[in-house]
Every structure is written in structure tokens, then in C-alpha cells.
């Protein structure tokens, strides 16, 4: 259940109030603040992203987006991947996807271990899971995955 970020940019589209540029210190270097944690950080645009960063039409059209987000072909990418705050690096929008035995997707579990599904049976299984799950998120994730598999679901 390794998380692969698809670089769709969705999670960064409304983080402009949370990742704030305080001061530009060079052509591609900035003093910034991560507002949610009150942490200052220095960011340099990744070398291979200078070109896409230098096109400001995307941030101008998406004022709520993180100022370091840029489109790159079919992707929408973080241009400070090396220097981005820890919570960005560890963020996972999806911890696992849940399928029926025929491979039909039934829902997914977010990185914060919340179920998103319209499937009534799966939602009822989830209520049982919520009651019995281990306290630590790390243990809970493994436990949830194996319990869903025992109940006949496929998880990825
Ligand atoms: S973490 Fe998820 S929402 Fe954010 S860019 Fe990656 S795939 Fe998209
Ligand atoms: S720093 Fe990068 S990963 Fe973090 S919100 Fe901005 S674009 Fe997204």
C-alpha cells in the first residue's frame, strides 16, 4: 500500500493562505512561512523547475493556490519539492483504495484514515472498524488493510 502521488496538485490548490512567501531573496530563493505550524522556512525553486516557476499565469489565475504550484504538461507540480515543509512531504491524500473482488472501486481511505465511500455495505463494515481499530495510526492502517482483506475486499 505504497502511496504514489500523481502530482495532480489538487491538495495544494487552496493552500495559498498557509504557505506564504514573506520575502524574495534571490531570483529563485524565498523566505517563507508555513502558517498552520508557525514555522519559517527557506525555499529555493528546484533547479529543473525554474522554467515552469517563471510562468506566473497559473498563480495569477488561481489566487488561492500555493504560490509554488505550477502546471507542467499534464501534471500540476510543487516547484520546491526539495525544500517544501515536512507536512507537505508526508502528506498523502489516499492511504488505501478499496475494491470489490471484481476490481470495482468502492471507496478510499484518506491519509488521516477517514473512509470516503458511497457503498452502504462497506460503510457498515467501516463502523465496526472504527469501534475496534488500534489507537496508533500506523498500527491502525495495517490492521484496517488486513481486516478489509479478510472480509473479501481488495486493497491497494
Ligand atoms: S497528494 Fe494527492 S491530491 Fe495531492 S498532488 Fe498528490 S495525488 Fe494529488
Ligand atoms: S509547498 Fe509544494 S507541496 Fe506544499 S502546498 Fe506548496 S506546492 Fe503543495
mmCIF file of N, CA, C and O in Angstrom, residues 31-89:
data_model
loop_
_atom_site.group_PDB
_atom_site.id
_atom_site.type_symbol
_atom_site.label_atom_id
_atom_site.label_comp_id
_atom_site.label_asym_id
_atom_site.label_seq_id
_atom_site.Cartn_x
_atom_site.Cartn_y
_atom_site.Cartn_z
ATOM 1 N N UNK A 31 12.124 33.551 1.497
ATOM 2 C CA UNK A 31 11.863 33.272 2.909
ATOM 3 C C UNK A 31 10.361 33.122 3.032
ATOM 4 O O UNK A 31 9.597 33.973 2.562
ATOM 5 N N UNK A 32 9.953 32.045 3.671
ATOM 6 C CA UNK A 32 8.526 31.690 3.677
ATOM 7 C C UNK A 32 8.076 31.362 5.088
ATOM 8 O O UNK A 32 8.884 31.180 6.004
ATOM 9 N N UNK A 33 6.759 31.252 5.220
ATOM 10 C CA UNK A 33 6.217 30.748 6.489
ATOM 11 C C UNK A 33 5.149 29.715 6.212
ATOM 12 O O UNK A 33 4.330 29.873 5.297
ATOM 13 N N UNK A 34 5.189 28.656 6.987
ATOM 14 C CA UNK A 34 4.120 27.673 6.971
ATOM 15 C C UNK A 34 3.176 28.103 8.098
ATOM 16 O O UNK A 34 3.482 27.932 9.278
ATOM 17 N N UNK A 35 2.065 28.724 7.731
ATOM 18 C CA UNK A 35 1.227 29.423 8.717
ATOM 19 C C UNK A 35 0.590 28.454 9.713
ATOM 20 O O UNK A 35 0.473 28.746 10.904
ATOM 21 N N UNK A 36 0.199 27.267 9.246
ATOM 22 C CA UNK A 36 -0.503 26.342 10.149
ATOM 23 C C UNK A 36 0.375 25.917 11.328
ATOM 24 O O UNK A 36 -0.124 25.677 12.421
ATOM 25 N N UNK A 37 1.700 25.847 11.116
ATOM 26 C CA UNK A 37 2.586 25.448 12.219
ATOM 27 C C UNK A 37 3.383 26.643 12.755
ATOM 28 O O UNK A 37 4.128 26.499 13.720
ATOM 29 N N UNK A 38 3.262 27.797 12.090
ATOM 30 C CA UNK A 38 4.031 28.977 12.500
ATOM 31 C C UNK A 38 5.520 28.782 12.259
ATOM 32 O O UNK A 38 6.352 29.383 12.942
ATOM 33 N N UNK A 39 5.879 27.960 11.279
ATOM 34 C CA UNK A 39 7.291 27.652 11.044
ATOM 35 C C UNK A 39 7.829 28.435 9.852
ATOM 36 O O UNK A 39 7.240 28.407 8.763
ATOM 37 N N UNK A 40 8.959 29.118 10.073
ATOM 38 C CA UNK A 40 9.624 29.803 8.963
ATOM 39 C C UNK A 40 10.476 28.781 8.214
ATOM 40 O O UNK A 40 11.026 27.855 8.817
ATOM 41 N N UNK A 41 10.566 28.943 6.910
ATOM 42 C CA UNK A 41 11.469 28.075 6.145
ATOM 43 C C UNK A 41 11.994 28.827 4.929
ATOM 44 O O UNK A 41 11.390 29.793 4.465
ATOM 45 N N UNK A 42 13.165 28.384 4.474
ATOM 46 C CA UNK A 42 13.778 28.967 3.279
ATOM 47 C C UNK A 42 13.536 28.012 2.133
ATOM 48 O O UNK A 42 13.693 26.809 2.290
ATOM 49 N N UNK A 43 13.138 28.560 0.988
ATOM 50 C CA UNK A 43 12.854 27.682 -0.150
ATOM 51 C C UNK A 43 13.569 28.181 -1.388
ATOM 52 O O UNK A 43 13.604 29.378 -1.663
ATOM 53 N N UNK A 44 14.163 27.221 -2.097
ATOM 54 C CA UNK A 44 14.752 27.533 -3.396
ATOM 55 C C UNK A 44 14.029 26.676 -4.426
ATOM 56 O O UNK A 44 13.839 25.465 -4.208
ATOM 57 N N UNK A 45 13.607 27.297 -5.494
ATOM 58 C CA UNK A 45 12.899 26.542 -6.543
ATOM 59 C C UNK A 45 13.841 25.454 -7.071
ATOM 60 O O UNK A 45 15.033 25.720 -7.325
ATOM 61 N N UNK A 46 13.325 24.239 -7.208
ATOM 62 C CA UNK A 46 14.142 23.130 -7.715
ATOM 63 C C UNK A 46 14.742 23.524 -9.069
ATOM 64 O O UNK A 46 14.057 24.138 -9.896
ATOM 65 N N UNK A 47 16.000 23.113 -9.269
ATOM 66 C CA UNK A 47 16.709 23.539 -10.477
ATOM 67 C C UNK A 47 15.961 23.183 -11.763
ATOM 68 O O UNK A 47 15.881 23.981 -12.693
ATOM 69 N N UNK A 48 15.369 21.993 -11.785
ATOM 70 C CA UNK A 48 14.701 21.554 -13.019
ATOM 71 C C UNK A 48 13.303 22.186 -13.178
ATOM 72 O O UNK A 48 12.589 21.865 -14.113
ATOM 73 N N UNK A 49 12.936 23.086 -12.239
ATOM 74 C CA UNK A 49 11.590 23.683 -12.339
ATOM 75 C C UNK A 49 11.641 25.208 -12.496
ATOM 76 O O UNK A 49 10.617 25.876 -12.398
ATOM 77 N N UNK A 50 12.839 25.732 -12.776
ATOM 78 C CA UNK A 50 12.960 27.185 -12.962
ATOM 79 C C UNK A 50 12.033 27.677 -14.079
ATOM 80 O O UNK A 50 11.379 28.695 -13.944
ATOM 81 N N UNK A 51 11.983 26.932 -15.179
ATOM 82 C CA UNK A 51 11.196 27.382 -16.336
ATOM 83 C C UNK A 51 9.709 27.441 -15.980
ATOM 84 O O UNK A 51 9.051 28.447 -16.208
ATOM 85 N N UNK A 52 9.195 26.369 -15.394
ATOM 86 C CA UNK A 52 7.741 26.382 -15.121
ATOM 87 C C UNK A 52 7.411 27.382 -14.017
ATOM 88 O O UNK A 52 6.376 28.026 -14.055
ATOM 89 N N UNK A 53 8.320 27.551 -13.045
ATOM 90 C CA UNK A 53 8.051 28.516 -11.972
ATOM 91 C C UNK A 53 7.956 29.937 -12.528
ATOM 92 O O UNK A 53 7.165 30.757 -12.044
ATOM 93 N N UNK A 54 8.755 30.218 -13.548
ATOM 94 C CA UNK A 54 8.850 31.589 -14.070
ATOM 95 C C UNK A 54 7.623 32.024 -14.861
ATOM 96 O O UNK A 54 7.510 33.193 -15.228
ATOM 97 N N UNK A 55 6.709 31.111 -15.117
ATOM 98 C CA UNK A 55 5.443 31.476 -15.773
ATOM 99 C C UNK A 55 4.403 31.748 -14.668
ATOM 100 O O UNK A 55 3.994 30.825 -13.956
ATOM 101 N N UNK A 56 4.014 33.013 -14.517
ATOM 102 C CA UNK A 56 3.138 33.386 -13.394
ATOM 103 C C UNK A 56 1.655 33.408 -13.762
ATOM 104 O O UNK A 56 0.835 33.856 -12.976
ATOM 105 N N UNK A 57 1.324 32.900 -14.965
ATOM 106 C CA UNK A 57 -0.096 32.941 -15.347
ATOM 107 C C UNK A 57 -0.936 32.021 -14.445
ATOM 108 O O UNK A 57 -2.091 32.349 -14.132
ATOM 109 N N UNK A 58 -0.359 30.901 -13.986
ATOM 110 C CA UNK A 58 -1.130 29.985 -13.129
ATOM 111 C C UNK A 58 -1.442 30.618 -11.762
ATOM 112 O O UNK A 58 -2.609 30.688 -11.374
ATOM 113 N N UNK A 59 -0.434 31.138 -11.019
ATOM 114 C CA UNK A 59 -0.790 31.760 -9.731
ATOM 115 C C UNK A 59 -1.692 32.981 -9.890
ATOM 116 O O UNK A 59 -2.524 33.253 -9.023
ATOM 117 N N UNK A 60 -1.540 33.681 -11.013
ATOM 118 C CA UNK A 60 -2.423 34.849 -11.220
ATOM 119 C C UNK A 60 -3.876 34.399 -11.404
ATOM 120 O O UNK A 60 -4.802 35.060 -10.939
ATOM 121 N N UNK A 61 -4.060 33.252 -12.046
ATOM 122 C CA UNK A 61 -5.427 32.757 -12.293
ATOM 123 C C UNK A 61 -5.984 31.973 -11.104
ATOM 124 O O UNK A 61 -7.183 31.710 -11.043
ATOM 125 N N UNK A 62 -5.093 31.560 -10.178
ATOM 126 C CA UNK A 62 -5.524 30.737 -9.032
ATOM 127 C C UNK A 62 -4.955 31.335 -7.754
ATOM 128 O O UNK A 62 -3.978 30.829 -7.197
ATOM 129 N N UNK A 63 -5.584 32.390 -7.295
ATOM 130 C CA UNK A 63 -5.018 33.134 -6.160
ATOM 131 C C UNK A 63 -5.007 32.342 -4.859
ATOM 132 O O UNK A 63 -4.226 32.621 -3.961
ATOM 133 N N UNK A 64 -5.896 31.350 -4.751
ATOM 134 C CA UNK A 64 -5.959 30.566 -3.513
ATOM 135 C C UNK A 64 -4.901 29.464 -3.468
ATOM 136 O O UNK A 64 -4.662 28.855 -2.429
ATOM 137 N N UNK A 65 -4.252 29.218 -4.609
ATOM 138 C CA UNK A 65 -3.285 28.105 -4.659
ATOM 139 C C UNK A 65 -1.979 28.474 -3.955
ATOM 140 O O UNK A 65 -1.639 29.661 -3.816
ATOM 141 N N UNK A 66 -1.255 27.450 -3.550
ATOM 142 C CA UNK A 66 0.089 27.688 -3.005
ATOM 143 C C UNK A 66 0.918 28.416 -4.058
ATOM 144 O O UNK A 66 0.885 28.049 -5.240
ATOM 145 N N UNK A 67 1.696 29.425 -3.659
ATOM 146 C CA UNK A 67 2.445 30.203 -4.652
ATOM 147 C C UNK A 67 3.532 29.406 -5.374
ATOM 148 O O UNK A 67 4.089 29.885 -6.360
ATOM 149 N N UNK A 68 3.827 28.194 -4.888
ATOM 150 C CA UNK A 68 4.870 27.394 -5.534
ATOM 151 C C UNK A 68 4.300 26.323 -6.470
ATOM 152 O O UNK A 68 5.048 25.513 -7.015
ATOM 153 N N UNK A 69 3.019 26.332 -6.661
ATOM 154 C CA UNK A 69 2.385 25.324 -7.516
ATOM 155 C C UNK A 69 2.389 25.801 -8.976
ATOM 156 O O UNK A 69 2.062 26.961 -9.242
ATOM 157 N N UNK A 70 2.737 24.897 -9.894
ATOM 158 C CA UNK A 70 2.755 25.257 -11.314
ATOM 159 C C UNK A 70 2.333 24.053 -12.167
ATOM 160 O O UNK A 70 2.690 22.914 -11.853
ATOM 161 N N UNK A 71 1.644 24.324 -13.302
ATOM 162 C CA UNK A 71 1.369 23.230 -14.243
ATOM 163 C C UNK A 71 2.641 22.848 -14.989
ATOM 164 O O UNK A 71 3.501 23.701 -15.221
ATOM 165 N N UNK A 72 2.718 21.568 -15.337
ATOM 166 C CA UNK A 72 3.867 21.063 -16.094
ATOM 167 C C UNK A 72 3.335 19.946 -16.989
ATOM 168 O O UNK A 72 3.229 18.799 -16.555
ATOM 169 N N UNK A 73 2.956 20.268 -18.207
ATOM 170 C CA UNK A 73 2.300 19.277 -19.077
ATOM 171 C C UNK A 73 0.988 18.857 -18.450
ATOM 172 O O UNK A 73 0.169 19.713 -18.090
ATOM 173 N N UNK A 74 0.803 17.543 -18.268
ATOM 174 C CA UNK A 74 -0.444 17.044 -17.673
ATOM 175 C C UNK A 74 -0.424 17.090 -16.148
ATOM 176 O O UNK A 74 -1.397 16.714 -15.508
ATOM 177 N N UNK A 75 0.711 17.474 -15.585
ATOM 178 C CA UNK A 75 0.842 17.472 -14.124
ATOM 179 C C UNK A 75 0.677 18.884 -13.570
ATOM 180 O O UNK A 75 0.793 19.864 -14.305
ATOM 181 N N UNK A 76 0.406 18.963 -12.267
ATOM 182 C CA UNK A 76 0.448 20.259 -11.571
ATOM 183 C C UNK A 76 1.360 20.013 -10.373
ATOM 184 O O UNK A 76 1.027 19.240 -9.465
ATOM 185 N N UNK A 77 2.535 20.652 -10.400
ATOM 186 C CA UNK A 77 3.621 20.200 -9.522
ATOM 187 C C UNK A 77 4.067 21.244 -8.513
ATOM 188 O O UNK A 77 3.987 22.453 -8.752
ATOM 189 N N UNK A 78 4.615 20.734 -7.420
ATOM 190 C CA UNK A 78 5.295 21.584 -6.443
ATOM 191 C C UNK A 78 6.668 21.932 -7.024
ATOM 192 O O UNK A 78 7.413 21.034 -7.429
ATOM 193 N N UNK A 79 7.004 23.214 -7.048
ATOM 194 C CA UNK A 79 8.300 23.607 -7.623
ATOM 195 C C UNK A 79 9.402 23.705 -6.561
ATOM 196 O O UNK A 79 10.540 24.041 -6.873
ATOM 197 N N UNK A 80 9.046 23.454 -5.290
ATOM 198 C CA UNK A 80 10.080 23.468 -4.231
ATOM 199 C C UNK A 80 10.104 22.114 -3.519
ATOM 200 O O UNK A 80 10.177 22.041 -2.296
ATOM 201 N N UNK A 81 10.027 21.070 -4.319
ATOM 202 C CA UNK A 81 9.935 19.726 -3.733
ATOM 203 C C UNK A 81 11.038 19.465 -2.694
ATOM 204 O O UNK A 81 10.783 18.960 -1.616
ATOM 205 N N UNK A 82 12.261 19.890 -3.015
ATOM 206 C CA UNK A 82 13.382 19.636 -2.084
ATOM 207 C C UNK A 82 13.186 20.374 -0.764
ATOM 208 O O UNK A 82 13.444 19.832 0.306
ATOM 209 N N UNK A 83 12.696 21.616 -0.816
ATOM 210 C CA UNK A 83 12.638 22.459 0.378
ATOM 211 C C UNK A 83 11.249 22.583 0.987
ATOM 212 O O UNK A 83 11.054 23.355 1.936
ATOM 213 N N UNK A 84 10.264 21.870 0.456
ATOM 214 C CA UNK A 84 8.890 22.029 0.961
ATOM 215 C C UNK A 84 8.809 21.577 2.422
ATOM 216 O O UNK A 84 9.599 20.738 2.872
ATOM 217 N N UNK A 85 7.874 22.158 3.198
ATOM 218 C CA UNK A 85 7.763 21.785 4.622
ATOM 219 C C UNK A 85 7.450 20.300 4.806
ATOM 220 O O UNK A 85 6.904 19.661 3.906
ATOM 221 N N UNK A 86 7.774 19.796 5.989
ATOM 222 C CA UNK A 86 7.618 18.360 6.263
ATOM 223 C C UNK A 86 6.184 17.886 6.039
ATOM 224 O O UNK A 86 5.963 16.814 5.481
ATOM 225 N N UNK A 87 5.219 18.722 6.451
ATOM 226 C CA UNK A 87 3.834 18.248 6.306
ATOM 227 C C UNK A 87 3.439 18.094 4.840
ATOM 228 O O UNK A 87 2.587 17.286 4.513
ATOM 229 N N UNK A 88 4.080 18.870 3.959
ATOM 230 C CA UNK A 88 3.845 18.674 2.520
ATOM 231 C C UNK A 88 4.476 17.351 2.079
ATOM 232 O O UNK A 88 3.858 16.571 1.353
ATOM 233 N N UNK A 89 5.697 17.108 2.532
ATOM 234 C CA UNK A 89 6.409 15.902 2.081
ATOM 235 C C UNK A 89 5.686 14.635 2.520
ATOM 236 O O UNK A 89 5.674 13.635 1.817
#
